[in-house]
Each structure stands twice: as structure tokens, then as C-alpha cells.
């Protein structure tokens, strides 16, 4: 049964090719040669798109409509004679009107570029990191991307407005995105912001109201928690420390905010060189309250930690300090109630 089916398919294909040849003979060799020539001498590239499931006859008609082949009927015959008609796949093809029909057919034979590219934004990415990823995936030059994402704007999320004076930092939700290659930077930014808005469901809005936080404070705190935490389990305690400090007017004293304001990565901070003494809107050592804005783009775990902070120990005593250090067994995370306890942990876990 299978062999008969294969023979039947082959016979149909031979018949189609025979009909195609008869069609060419009827049209006349002079016309056929003319129709396979280049439509013009214009070498301006056209990004021609073939969608999934598009038949080869429709592809030929679309190419003719774009001025890329002279005659869709004779071009379709050429595809069948070349055995390409079954292998024209979806994707983007770079063509121009100065190509002859055979050259166009060969481009189709090689296959198209994908219409979308996968872009992954890790938790804690800064705008500069996002811009670099946009360039590495071929979506936009890093400089242009950073300039667009850094533009001051007013963000509107279903009734909530945020004056994002330093751009979209904090609101580019970490996730995997399938971005169409044709998207410009405005469309890409809209895609990121729409994904962030999905996190603002009714339950989240209710929790924000219960915690007395506006949207910008929530995202700013979450970005700090994201930058400070070594893992998700630490996040509620770190959020609790920051929330407790804000309640009593203590400086937040978060190293990543200092690094962000100076345009440095955390390991580049120079304490003896005075980095922590340089006053700027993100320096939470020289200023009390929140920094000027988010210092990165937090993930859902950090956002949730700010809405459900772990503020105290089992006896109900509030946390005000934490550190990351090491002991003989490896990395250590230590929250503390007071400065004296914090200093003891510094001696024990940091000055080894």
C-alpha cells in the first residue's frame, strides 16, 4: 500500500512537470526567457516574508506583487522544474528586483531566516544588560537600544501611573520573549511593559494597598532585594530588613545601589577609594529613604518578597542587618537584630 502511494505521488509530480513544460512551450521560449529575467536594475533589498502554510503558488503571486519576479506563472513552473516547489519554507528572505528568477529560486532553496528571535532577560538585568542582549540577538544596536530604554517617560498600567524619569529600569520583566525581527525599539519596549503589566493582577494590587506601597516604591525595593540576594529563600528577610529600616528612618546602606549610581558592577566598588562617600541619588549610605529609582529589573520572587517581607525572628524581634559570608561549610547568610550582633558576624564570617 505504501509503495503504491509513493508511485502515485511520483506519477502526479511527473504529470505536473509535463504540464508545466507544455505551458512554457505554449507561452513561447522568448516570453519565458523574458519572464525569468530581472524585473529591474534596482538592488534595494526587500525583506520578503513567507508565512507557515503558504502554498508555493501564493508565494509566486506575492513575489510578483512585490516586484521581485516578472510573471508568477512562469516562476512557478521554474520552481517545479528545479524541484524547489516542495521546499519553500516559512521565514524571511532578502531579495531585490535586480535578481533574475533563477537567483530568486536559489535564495528560496536555501531557506529563510526565522521571523522571531528568542530573547532571555535574567532577573536583575540592568538596562545596559538588556541593550547588550538586544544587540547580541540582532534586534537593535546596543547604543540605540540603551538610549530608547533610558528615555524619561510616564508609564501607565491600568490606572497606575509612574513617572519613570530615568527610563524603563525596573519595568522590563525578566522572562523569555519571542521577538519578531521586524519589531522596532518602540514595539520591543511595549512588549516588555505589557509583560510587566501581567504581574499587576488584582491580588497583587490588593497586596500593594495592604502594604502601603506605590508601584514605583515596590519595584525599587524589589530591584534592591534582587541585587542583594544570593537565592530566592533569602529575599523575604532582606526585604524585611529594608522595610524595617525605612519604618524607623535608618539609611538602607545597600552596596548595589552605590554601584548602580556610579555605573559600576558590585565587585568594582572601591571602599578605600571613597566610592561609598560619593553622594548621588542612588547612594543609600549618604541618603535616607529609597534610591531615586530601580537599580535593575526584578523577577517575581523579589517582587513577592517585598509584598510579604519576613521582618522578625521567632521571638518577634525585628531584623535590621544581614550579611553574606563564609564558614568552613561554605557560603553563609546571616540576618541580625542589632549592630553589635552584626559586627560579631562580620568578624566571624567576613574577616577569616
Short mmCIF file of C-alpha atoms in Angstrom, two decimals:
data_model
loop_
_atom_site.label_atom_id
_atom_site.label_comp_id
_atom_site.label_asym_id
_atom_site.label_seq_id
_atom_site.Cartn_x
_atom_site.Cartn_y
_atom_site.Cartn_z
CA UNK A 1 0.00 0.00 0.00
CA UNK A 2 2.82 2.40 0.90
CA UNK A 3 4.76 1.61 -2.30
CA UNK A 4 1.64 2.22 -4.38
CA UNK A 5 1.13 5.56 -2.66
CA UNK A 6 4.71 6.61 -3.40
CA UNK A 7 4.34 5.60 -7.06
CA UNK A 8 1.09 7.53 -7.27
CA UNK A 9 2.72 10.67 -5.82
CA UNK A 10 5.63 10.37 -8.23
CA UNK A 11 3.26 9.99 -11.16
CA UNK A 12 1.35 13.09 -10.14
CA UNK A 13 4.59 15.07 -9.90
CA UNK A 14 5.73 13.91 -13.35
CA UNK A 15 2.35 14.93 -14.73
CA UNK A 16 2.64 18.38 -13.14
CA UNK A 17 6.09 18.90 -14.58
CA UNK A 18 4.88 17.76 -18.00
CA UNK A 19 2.02 20.23 -17.85
CA UNK A 20 4.47 22.94 -16.79
CA UNK A 21 6.69 22.23 -19.79
CA UNK A 22 3.68 22.29 -22.12
CA UNK A 23 2.72 25.63 -20.60
CA UNK A 24 6.17 27.01 -21.32
CA UNK A 25 6.04 25.79 -24.90
CA UNK A 26 2.65 27.41 -25.35
CA UNK A 27 3.90 30.70 -23.95
CA UNK A 28 6.83 30.71 -26.31
CA UNK A 29 10.52 30.48 -25.43
CA UNK A 30 11.09 34.17 -25.94
CA UNK A 31 8.45 35.13 -23.41
CA UNK A 32 9.69 32.54 -20.93
CA UNK A 33 13.26 33.83 -21.09
CA UNK A 34 11.98 37.39 -20.68
CA UNK A 35 9.79 36.44 -17.70
CA UNK A 36 12.73 34.80 -15.95
CA UNK A 37 14.80 37.94 -16.23
CA UNK A 38 15.23 40.58 -13.53
CA UNK A 39 12.23 42.91 -13.13
CA UNK A 40 14.52 45.96 -12.85
CA UNK A 41 18.07 47.06 -12.06
CA UNK A 42 17.07 48.16 -8.53
CA UNK A 43 19.31 46.42 -5.97
CA UNK A 44 17.45 47.76 -2.92
CA UNK A 45 16.94 44.80 -0.59
CA UNK A 46 13.38 43.75 0.18
CA UNK A 47 12.68 41.63 3.26
CA UNK A 48 10.19 39.14 1.84
CA UNK A 49 8.24 37.08 4.34
CA UNK A 50 6.71 33.65 3.82
CA UNK A 51 4.27 32.53 6.48
CA UNK A 52 3.76 28.97 7.67
CA UNK A 53 1.40 27.03 5.40
CA UNK A 54 1.63 29.42 2.42
CA UNK A 55 1.36 27.47 -0.83
CA UNK A 56 4.04 27.83 -3.49
CA UNK A 57 1.57 29.33 -5.99
CA UNK A 58 0.69 32.05 -3.48
CA UNK A 59 4.41 32.67 -2.87
CA UNK A 60 4.87 33.22 -6.61
CA UNK A 61 1.95 35.67 -6.70
CA UNK A 62 3.29 37.54 -3.65
CA UNK A 63 6.74 37.80 -5.23
CA UNK A 64 5.15 39.28 -8.35
CA UNK A 65 3.13 41.75 -6.27
CA UNK A 66 6.36 42.91 -4.58
CA UNK A 67 8.03 43.42 -7.96
CA UNK A 68 10.51 40.59 -7.39
CA UNK A 69 9.52 38.33 -10.32
CA UNK A 70 8.02 39.27 -13.68
CA UNK A 71 5.46 36.51 -14.09
CA UNK A 72 4.15 34.35 -11.24
CA UNK A 73 3.05 31.56 -13.59
CA UNK A 74 6.37 31.00 -15.31
CA UNK A 75 8.18 31.44 -11.98
CA UNK A 76 6.02 28.68 -10.50
CA UNK A 77 6.96 26.47 -13.45
CA UNK A 78 10.64 27.19 -12.76
CA UNK A 79 10.24 26.18 -9.12
CA UNK A 80 8.66 22.89 -10.18
CA UNK A 81 11.33 22.19 -12.79
CA UNK A 82 14.04 22.88 -10.20
CA UNK A 83 12.33 20.69 -7.60
CA UNK A 84 12.05 23.60 -5.19
CA UNK A 85 8.28 23.84 -5.02
CA UNK A 86 8.08 21.39 -2.10
CA UNK A 87 10.87 23.02 -0.10
CA UNK A 88 9.85 26.66 0.16
CA UNK A 89 9.70 27.23 3.90
CA UNK A 90 8.48 29.96 6.18
CA UNK A 91 10.80 32.77 7.17
CA UNK A 92 12.35 36.00 5.97
CA UNK A 93 14.21 36.21 2.65
CA UNK A 94 16.46 39.05 1.48
CA UNK A 95 15.69 39.70 -2.19
CA UNK A 96 15.88 42.61 -4.64
CA UNK A 97 14.28 43.37 -8.04
CA UNK A 98 17.61 43.10 -9.89
CA UNK A 99 17.67 39.35 -9.23
CA UNK A 100 16.65 37.02 -12.02
CA UNK A 101 14.10 34.29 -11.44
CA UNK A 102 16.74 31.58 -11.03
CA UNK A 103 18.59 33.66 -8.44
CA UNK A 104 15.35 34.21 -6.51
CA UNK A 105 14.64 30.48 -6.71
CA UNK A 106 18.08 29.67 -5.31
CA UNK A 107 17.52 32.03 -2.38
CA UNK A 108 14.23 30.24 -1.66
CA UNK A 109 16.02 26.89 -1.94
CA UNK A 110 18.44 27.85 0.87
CA UNK A 111 15.62 28.67 3.28
CA UNK A 112 14.68 31.81 5.16
CA UNK A 113 15.74 33.43 8.38
CA UNK A 114 13.46 32.92 11.39
CA UNK A 115 10.79 35.59 11.82
CA UNK A 116 11.36 35.79 15.56
CA UNK A 117 14.34 35.57 17.87
CA UNK A 118 14.34 34.29 21.45
CA UNK A 119 15.41 37.00 23.90
CA UNK A 120 16.02 35.99 27.52
CA UNK A 121 16.15 38.65 30.25
CA UNK A 122 17.59 37.24 33.50
CA UNK A 123 16.42 38.51 36.88
CA UNK A 124 18.33 41.58 37.95
CA UNK A 125 19.36 42.66 34.45
CA UNK A 126 20.07 46.38 34.13
CA UNK A 127 19.10 48.45 31.12
CA UNK A 128 22.69 48.28 29.89
CA UNK A 129 22.49 44.47 30.05
CA UNK A 130 19.19 44.43 28.18
CA UNK A 131 20.65 46.67 25.48
CA UNK A 132 23.62 44.32 25.08
CA UNK A 133 21.28 41.34 24.69
CA UNK A 134 19.22 43.19 22.09
CA UNK A 135 22.40 43.70 20.08
CA UNK A 136 23.67 40.13 20.52
CA UNK A 137 20.36 38.74 19.20
CA UNK A 138 20.40 41.07 16.20
CA UNK A 139 17.35 43.06 17.27
CA UNK A 140 18.94 46.50 17.72
CA UNK A 141 22.31 48.20 18.22
CA UNK A 142 23.16 48.44 21.92
CA UNK A 143 23.66 52.20 21.87
CA UNK A 144 20.32 52.91 20.22
CA UNK A 145 18.57 50.41 22.50
CA UNK A 146 20.02 51.94 25.66
CA UNK A 147 19.07 55.44 24.52
CA UNK A 148 15.48 54.36 23.86
CA UNK A 149 15.06 52.38 27.08
CA UNK A 150 16.59 55.21 29.13
CA UNK A 151 14.19 57.90 27.91
CA UNK A 152 12.19 59.62 30.63
CA UNK A 153 8.53 58.75 30.32
CA UNK A 154 5.27 58.36 32.20
CA UNK A 155 4.21 54.74 32.41
CA UNK A 156 0.53 53.86 32.67
CA UNK A 157 -0.51 50.45 33.96
CA UNK A 158 -4.31 50.13 34.03
CA UNK A 159 -4.84 53.22 36.14
CA UNK A 160 -1.45 53.35 37.88
CA UNK A 161 0.94 56.00 36.61
CA UNK A 162 4.69 56.08 37.22
CA UNK A 163 6.98 58.99 36.37
CA UNK A 164 9.93 56.98 35.08
CA UNK A 165 12.38 59.86 34.89
CA UNK A 166 15.30 57.50 34.34
CA UNK A 167 13.62 55.33 31.75
CA UNK A 168 12.25 51.82 31.93
CA UNK A 169 14.66 50.41 34.51
CA UNK A 170 12.73 48.04 36.76
CA UNK A 171 9.79 47.57 34.40
CA UNK A 172 11.32 45.19 31.85
CA UNK A 173 10.06 41.97 33.35
CA UNK A 174 12.63 39.13 33.34
CA UNK A 175 11.30 36.40 31.07
CA UNK A 176 11.83 34.72 27.71
CA UNK A 177 10.47 36.70 24.77
CA UNK A 178 9.96 35.62 21.17
CA UNK A 179 10.52 38.96 19.46
CA UNK A 180 9.67 39.47 15.77
CA UNK A 181 12.75 40.59 13.88
CA UNK A 182 10.68 43.35 12.32
CA UNK A 183 9.91 44.94 15.69
CA UNK A 184 11.45 48.36 16.18
CA UNK A 185 12.61 49.56 19.60
CA UNK A 186 9.24 51.11 20.43
CA UNK A 187 7.50 47.82 19.74
CA UNK A 188 10.08 45.89 21.77
CA UNK A 189 9.70 48.27 24.73
CA UNK A 190 5.92 47.91 24.54
CA UNK A 191 6.29 44.13 24.58
CA UNK A 192 8.40 44.29 27.78
CA UNK A 193 6.00 46.66 29.51
CA UNK A 194 2.97 44.58 28.56
CA UNK A 195 4.64 41.57 30.14
CA UNK A 196 5.28 43.53 33.34
CA UNK A 197 1.63 44.59 33.45
CA UNK A 198 0.62 40.91 33.56
CA UNK A 199 2.18 40.79 37.04
CA UNK A 200 -0.22 43.51 38.21
CA UNK A 201 -3.25 41.30 38.77
CA UNK A 202 -6.00 42.16 41.26
CA UNK A 203 -4.38 40.12 44.04
CA UNK A 204 -1.08 41.96 43.63
CA UNK A 205 -2.79 45.34 43.63
CA UNK A 206 -4.60 44.41 46.84
CA UNK A 207 -1.32 43.37 48.48
CA UNK A 208 0.29 46.65 47.43
CA UNK A 209 -2.54 48.55 49.08
CA UNK A 210 -2.25 46.43 52.25
CA UNK A 211 1.49 47.11 52.44
CA UNK A 212 1.07 50.83 51.78
CA UNK A 213 3.37 50.77 48.76
CA UNK A 214 3.02 52.56 45.47
CA UNK A 215 4.14 50.92 42.28
CA UNK A 216 7.48 52.71 41.97
CA UNK A 217 8.48 52.02 45.59
CA UNK A 218 7.56 48.35 45.16
CA UNK A 219 9.69 47.91 42.05
CA UNK A 220 12.58 49.93 43.51
CA UNK A 221 12.68 47.84 46.69
CA UNK A 222 12.34 44.61 44.72
CA UNK A 223 15.27 45.58 42.49
CA UNK A 224 17.42 46.07 45.61
CA UNK A 225 16.30 42.72 47.05
CA UNK A 226 17.10 41.05 43.72
CA UNK A 227 20.59 42.57 43.68
CA UNK A 228 21.36 41.66 47.30
CA UNK A 229 20.04 38.09 47.48
CA UNK A 230 22.08 35.01 46.64
CA UNK A 231 18.89 32.97 46.23
CA UNK A 232 15.11 33.25 46.48
CA UNK A 233 14.99 31.94 50.07
CA UNK A 234 16.90 34.98 51.36
CA UNK A 235 14.65 37.52 49.69
CA UNK A 236 11.85 37.85 52.31
CA UNK A 237 14.39 38.52 55.11
CA UNK A 238 16.30 41.07 53.02
CA UNK A 239 13.00 42.75 52.16
CA UNK A 240 12.13 42.73 55.87
CA UNK A 241 15.42 44.42 56.80
CA UNK A 242 14.83 47.17 54.23
CA UNK A 243 11.20 47.66 55.26
CA UNK A 244 12.17 47.86 58.95
CA UNK A 245 14.89 50.41 58.22
CA UNK A 246 12.51 52.56 56.19
CA UNK A 247 10.00 52.50 59.05
CA UNK A 248 12.49 53.95 61.55
CA UNK A 249 14.35 56.27 59.16
CA UNK A 250 17.62 54.30 59.00
CA UNK A 251 19.72 54.52 55.84
CA UNK A 252 19.24 51.39 53.75
CA UNK A 253 23.02 51.04 53.19
CA UNK A 254 22.74 48.77 50.19
CA UNK A 255 26.02 48.30 48.29
CA UNK A 256 24.36 47.56 44.92
CA UNK A 257 22.68 50.98 44.95
CA UNK A 258 26.08 52.65 45.28
CA UNK A 259 27.45 50.58 42.40
CA UNK A 260 24.44 51.39 40.22
CA UNK A 261 24.73 55.13 40.73
CA UNK A 262 28.42 55.02 39.80
CA UNK A 263 27.83 52.84 36.75
CA UNK A 264 29.90 50.03 38.24
CA UNK A 265 29.40 46.34 38.91
CA UNK A 266 29.41 45.32 42.57
CA UNK A 267 32.95 43.83 42.60
CA UNK A 268 34.32 47.09 41.17
CA UNK A 269 33.33 49.18 44.20
CA UNK A 270 36.33 50.78 45.90
CA UNK A 271 35.66 51.37 49.59
CA UNK A 272 39.14 52.81 50.40
CA UNK A 273 38.90 54.94 47.27
CA UNK A 274 35.78 56.67 48.54
CA UNK A 275 33.06 55.19 46.34
CA UNK A 276 30.67 54.99 49.29
CA UNK A 277 31.22 58.68 50.11
CA UNK A 278 30.24 59.96 46.66
CA UNK A 279 26.79 61.44 47.09
CA UNK A 280 24.32 60.69 44.30
CA UNK A 281 20.59 59.91 44.13
CA UNK A 282 21.21 56.16 44.44
CA UNK A 283 23.67 56.26 47.35
CA UNK A 284 21.75 54.72 50.25
CA UNK A 285 24.70 55.34 52.58
CA UNK A 286 24.72 59.13 52.20
CA UNK A 287 20.93 59.44 51.91
CA UNK A 288 17.95 58.01 53.77
CA UNK A 289 14.87 56.57 52.11
CA UNK A 290 14.67 54.81 48.80
CA UNK A 291 17.14 55.47 45.99
CA UNK A 292 15.97 57.54 43.03
CA UNK A 293 14.59 54.50 41.25
CA UNK A 294 15.07 50.81 40.50
CA UNK A 295 18.62 49.53 40.08
CA UNK A 296 17.69 46.62 37.85
CA UNK A 297 14.75 44.58 36.67
CA UNK A 298 13.48 42.30 39.45
CA UNK A 299 11.85 38.92 38.99
CA UNK A 300 8.64 37.68 40.56
CA UNK A 301 10.32 36.21 43.65
CA UNK A 302 11.83 39.58 44.58
CA UNK A 303 8.57 41.40 43.88
CA UNK A 304 6.70 38.91 46.08
CA UNK A 305 9.28 39.22 48.87
CA UNK A 306 8.63 42.95 49.16
CA UNK A 307 4.90 42.25 49.48
CA UNK A 308 5.43 39.53 52.10
CA UNK A 309 8.60 40.52 53.99
CA UNK A 310 9.97 38.46 56.87
CA UNK A 311 10.58 41.28 59.30
CA UNK A 312 11.49 39.50 62.54
CA UNK A 313 12.86 36.39 64.23
CA UNK A 314 10.80 33.72 66.00
CA UNK A 315 10.57 35.92 69.11
CA UNK A 316 9.16 38.82 67.11
CA UNK A 317 12.36 40.91 67.23
CA UNK A 318 12.90 42.95 64.08
CA UNK A 319 15.80 42.34 61.70
CA UNK A 320 17.90 45.40 60.80
CA UNK A 321 21.09 43.87 59.38
CA UNK A 322 22.24 41.00 57.17
CA UNK A 323 25.48 39.83 55.61
CA UNK A 324 26.84 37.26 53.21
CA UNK A 325 30.00 35.48 54.34
CA UNK A 326 31.63 32.07 54.53
CA UNK A 327 32.44 29.45 57.11
CA UNK A 328 34.12 26.07 56.80
CA UNK A 329 30.99 24.62 55.19
CA UNK A 330 30.64 27.28 52.50
CA UNK A 331 28.50 30.41 51.94
CA UNK A 332 26.61 31.86 54.91
CA UNK A 333 23.67 34.28 55.07
CA UNK A 334 23.20 35.92 58.46
CA UNK A 335 20.43 38.38 59.44
CA UNK A 336 20.85 40.30 62.69
CA UNK A 337 18.80 42.31 65.17
CA UNK A 338 21.36 44.96 66.10
CA UNK A 339 24.70 46.45 65.15
CA UNK A 340 26.64 44.60 67.85
CA UNK A 341 25.46 41.24 66.57
CA UNK A 342 26.19 42.29 63.02
CA UNK A 343 29.78 43.24 63.95
CA UNK A 344 30.29 39.85 65.60
CA UNK A 345 29.15 38.16 62.40
CA UNK A 346 31.44 40.37 60.34
CA UNK A 347 34.41 39.20 62.43
CA UNK A 348 33.32 35.60 62.23
CA UNK A 349 32.26 35.26 58.58
CA UNK A 350 33.98 38.05 56.65
CA UNK A 351 37.39 38.54 58.30
CA UNK A 352 38.57 34.96 58.21
#
